[in-house]
Amino acid sequence: QPDDPSNSASASFSFTSTEAGSTFECRLDGAAFGPCTSPQAYTGLADGEHTFEVRATDAAGNTDPTPASYTWTIDTVAADTTITAHPDDPSNSANASFSFTSTEVGSTFECRLDGGSFTACTSPQTYSGLTDGEHTFEVRAVDAAGNLDPTPAIYTWTIDTVEPDTTITDQPDDPSNSASASFSFTSTEAGSTFECRLDGAAFGPCTSPQAY
């Protein structure tokens, strides 16, 4: 008989009788019994629950009063996978943790990092000791019927654990005869933000130029 659940719209059943020379009648999903032989095959079955029954009739005309019965579920629709938690992009950590879910209860998961092979994983999936640079995480659900999500959930992020270096590019003269001062500054990394402080006070957000 097919697996239960099954991801195939086809099914094949093999059967025997306790009496040699018996003939058989089969039916599917409560239809009328009709003559059949082993194996009995069906194709183009719809998703959902199905029940197959078969009964033997011996050479003397006695029919099995309790047909053999098998019920199974066909599921040909793959689950959809969603990443529910991931590292920031960019991230300053060499570690990463991902949480994910499936639209079908009972699904298992396969993960891969940076184009490697998919391997079995569970949520959350963690990685450590990752190198600086761009990384891509993928995860796909496998439902109970064995259907693979054909479009894995994907997340790409960049790890940057190297601190930027700050340079003051313009400042007041020393000594100065002005009670005002303006400072310009840059970073070795584009997209950096800045914090400034004067005379040992607390650092606070600032932009170049910073005037006092």
PDB file of N, CA, C and O in Angstrom, residues 166 168 185 193-206 210 212:
ATOM      1  N   THR A 166      38.538  56.879  13.196  1.00  0.00           N
ATOM      2  CA  THR A 166      38.009  58.234  13.053  1.00  0.00           C
ATOM      3  C   THR A 166      39.151  59.233  12.918  1.00  0.00           C
ATOM      4  O   THR A 166      40.159  59.147  13.631  1.00  0.00           O
ATOM      5  N   ILE A 168      39.934  63.524  12.632  1.00  0.00           N
ATOM      6  CA  ILE A 168      39.500  64.925  12.635  1.00  0.00           C
ATOM      7  C   ILE A 168      40.201  65.617  11.466  1.00  0.00           C
ATOM      8  O   ILE A 168      41.428  65.624  11.371  1.00  0.00           O
ATOM      9  N   PHE A 185      35.090  65.825  10.681  1.00  0.00           N
ATOM     10  CA  PHE A 185      35.700  64.507  10.907  1.00  0.00           C
ATOM     11  C   PHE A 185      35.141  63.502   9.912  1.00  0.00           C
ATOM     12  O   PHE A 185      34.078  63.692   9.320  1.00  0.00           O
ATOM     13  N   THR A 193      28.137  56.342  11.709  1.00  0.00           N
ATOM     14  CA  THR A 193      27.600  57.465  12.478  1.00  0.00           C
ATOM     15  C   THR A 193      28.658  57.876  13.494  1.00  0.00           C
ATOM     16  O   THR A 193      29.670  57.183  13.680  1.00  0.00           O
ATOM     17  N   PHE A 194      28.440  59.008  14.156  1.00  0.00           N
ATOM     18  CA  PHE A 194      29.470  59.554  15.048  1.00  0.00           C
ATOM     19  C   PHE A 194      28.885  59.922  16.398  1.00  0.00           C
ATOM     20  O   PHE A 194      27.695  60.244  16.527  1.00  0.00           O
ATOM     21  N   GLU A 195      29.747  59.867  17.425  1.00  0.00           N
ATOM     22  CA  GLU A 195      29.463  60.392  18.759  1.00  0.00           C
ATOM     23  C   GLU A 195      30.606  61.315  19.149  1.00  0.00           C
ATOM     24  O   GLU A 195      31.779  61.001  18.919  1.00  0.00           O
ATOM     25  N   CYS A 196      30.266  62.456  19.740  1.00  0.00           N
ATOM     26  CA  CYS A 196      31.266  63.449  20.140  1.00  0.00           C
ATOM     27  C   CYS A 196      31.130  63.745  21.626  1.00  0.00           C
ATOM     28  O   CYS A 196      30.073  63.540  22.227  1.00  0.00           O
ATOM     29  N   ARG A 197      32.195  64.252  22.211  1.00  0.00           N
ATOM     30  CA  ARG A 197      32.133  64.792  23.573  1.00  0.00           C
ATOM     31  C   ARG A 197      33.148  65.917  23.698  1.00  0.00           C
ATOM     32  O   ARG A 197      34.157  65.928  22.990  1.00  0.00           O
ATOM     33  N   LEU A 198      32.886  66.809  24.634  1.00  0.00           N
ATOM     34  CA  LEU A 198      33.771  67.946  24.879  1.00  0.00           C
ATOM     35  C   LEU A 198      34.180  67.958  26.340  1.00  0.00           C
ATOM     36  O   LEU A 198      33.324  67.848  27.229  1.00  0.00           O
ATOM     37  N   ASP A 199      35.478  68.014  26.563  1.00  0.00           N
ATOM     38  CA  ASP A 199      36.028  68.151  27.931  1.00  0.00           C
ATOM     39  C   ASP A 199      35.582  67.034  28.858  1.00  0.00           C
ATOM     40  O   ASP A 199      35.241  67.271  30.037  1.00  0.00           O
ATOM     41  N   GLY A 200      35.552  65.787  28.346  1.00  0.00           N
ATOM     42  CA  GLY A 200      35.304  64.632  29.195  1.00  0.00           C
ATOM     43  C   GLY A 200      33.860  64.365  29.521  1.00  0.00           C
ATOM     44  O   GLY A 200      33.562  63.451  30.304  1.00  0.00           O
ATOM     45  N   ALA A 201      32.924  65.122  28.942  1.00  0.00           N
ATOM     46  CA  ALA A 201      31.507  64.844  29.175  1.00  0.00           C
ATOM     47  C   ALA A 201      31.135  63.519  28.490  1.00  0.00           C
ATOM     48  O   ALA A 201      31.963  62.873  27.843  1.00  0.00           O
ATOM     49  N   ALA A 202      29.900  63.126  28.636  1.00  0.00           N
ATOM     50  CA  ALA A 202      29.452  61.874  28.021  1.00  0.00           C
ATOM     51  C   ALA A 202      29.407  62.016  26.496  1.00  0.00           C
ATOM     52  O   ALA A 202      29.100  63.091  25.972  1.00  0.00           O
ATOM     53  N   PHE A 203      29.730  60.921  25.783  1.00  0.00           N
ATOM     54  CA  PHE A 203      29.575  60.927  24.334  1.00  0.00           C
ATOM     55  C   PHE A 203      28.097  61.032  23.961  1.00  0.00           C
ATOM     56  O   PHE A 203      27.230  60.422  24.599  1.00  0.00           O
ATOM     57  N   GLY A 204      27.812  61.794  22.888  1.00  0.00           N
ATOM     58  CA  GLY A 204      26.459  61.921  22.375  1.00  0.00           C
ATOM     59  C   GLY A 204      26.480  61.976  20.866  1.00  0.00           C
ATOM     60  O   GLY A 204      27.507  62.309  20.258  1.00  0.00           O
ATOM     61  N   PRO A 205      25.379  61.667  20.199  1.00  0.00           N
ATOM     62  CA  PRO A 205      25.336  61.675  18.747  1.00  0.00           C
ATOM     63  C   PRO A 205      25.729  63.032  18.164  1.00  0.00           C
ATOM     64  O   PRO A 205      25.378  64.079  18.723  1.00  0.00           O
ATOM     65  N   CYS A 206      26.442  63.015  17.044  1.00  0.00           N
ATOM     66  CA  CYS A 206      26.840  64.256  16.390  1.00  0.00           C
ATOM     67  C   CYS A 206      27.074  64.001  14.909  1.00  0.00           C
ATOM     68  O   CYS A 206      27.161  62.852  14.483  1.00  0.00           O
ATOM     69  N   GLN A 210      30.787  69.578  13.731  1.00  0.00           N
ATOM     70  CA  GLN A 210      30.226  69.760  15.068  1.00  0.00           C
ATOM     71  C   GLN A 210      30.715  71.105  15.590  1.00  0.00           C
ATOM     72  O   GLN A 210      31.917  71.360  15.647  1.00  0.00           O
ATOM     73  N   TYR A 212      30.627  74.399  18.434  1.00  0.00           N
ATOM     74  CA  TYR A 212      30.427  74.846  19.823  1.00  0.00           C
ATOM     75  C   TYR A 212      30.568  76.347  19.864  1.00  0.00           C
ATOM     76  O   TYR A 212      31.352  76.934  19.105  1.00  0.00           O
TER      77      TYR A 212
END
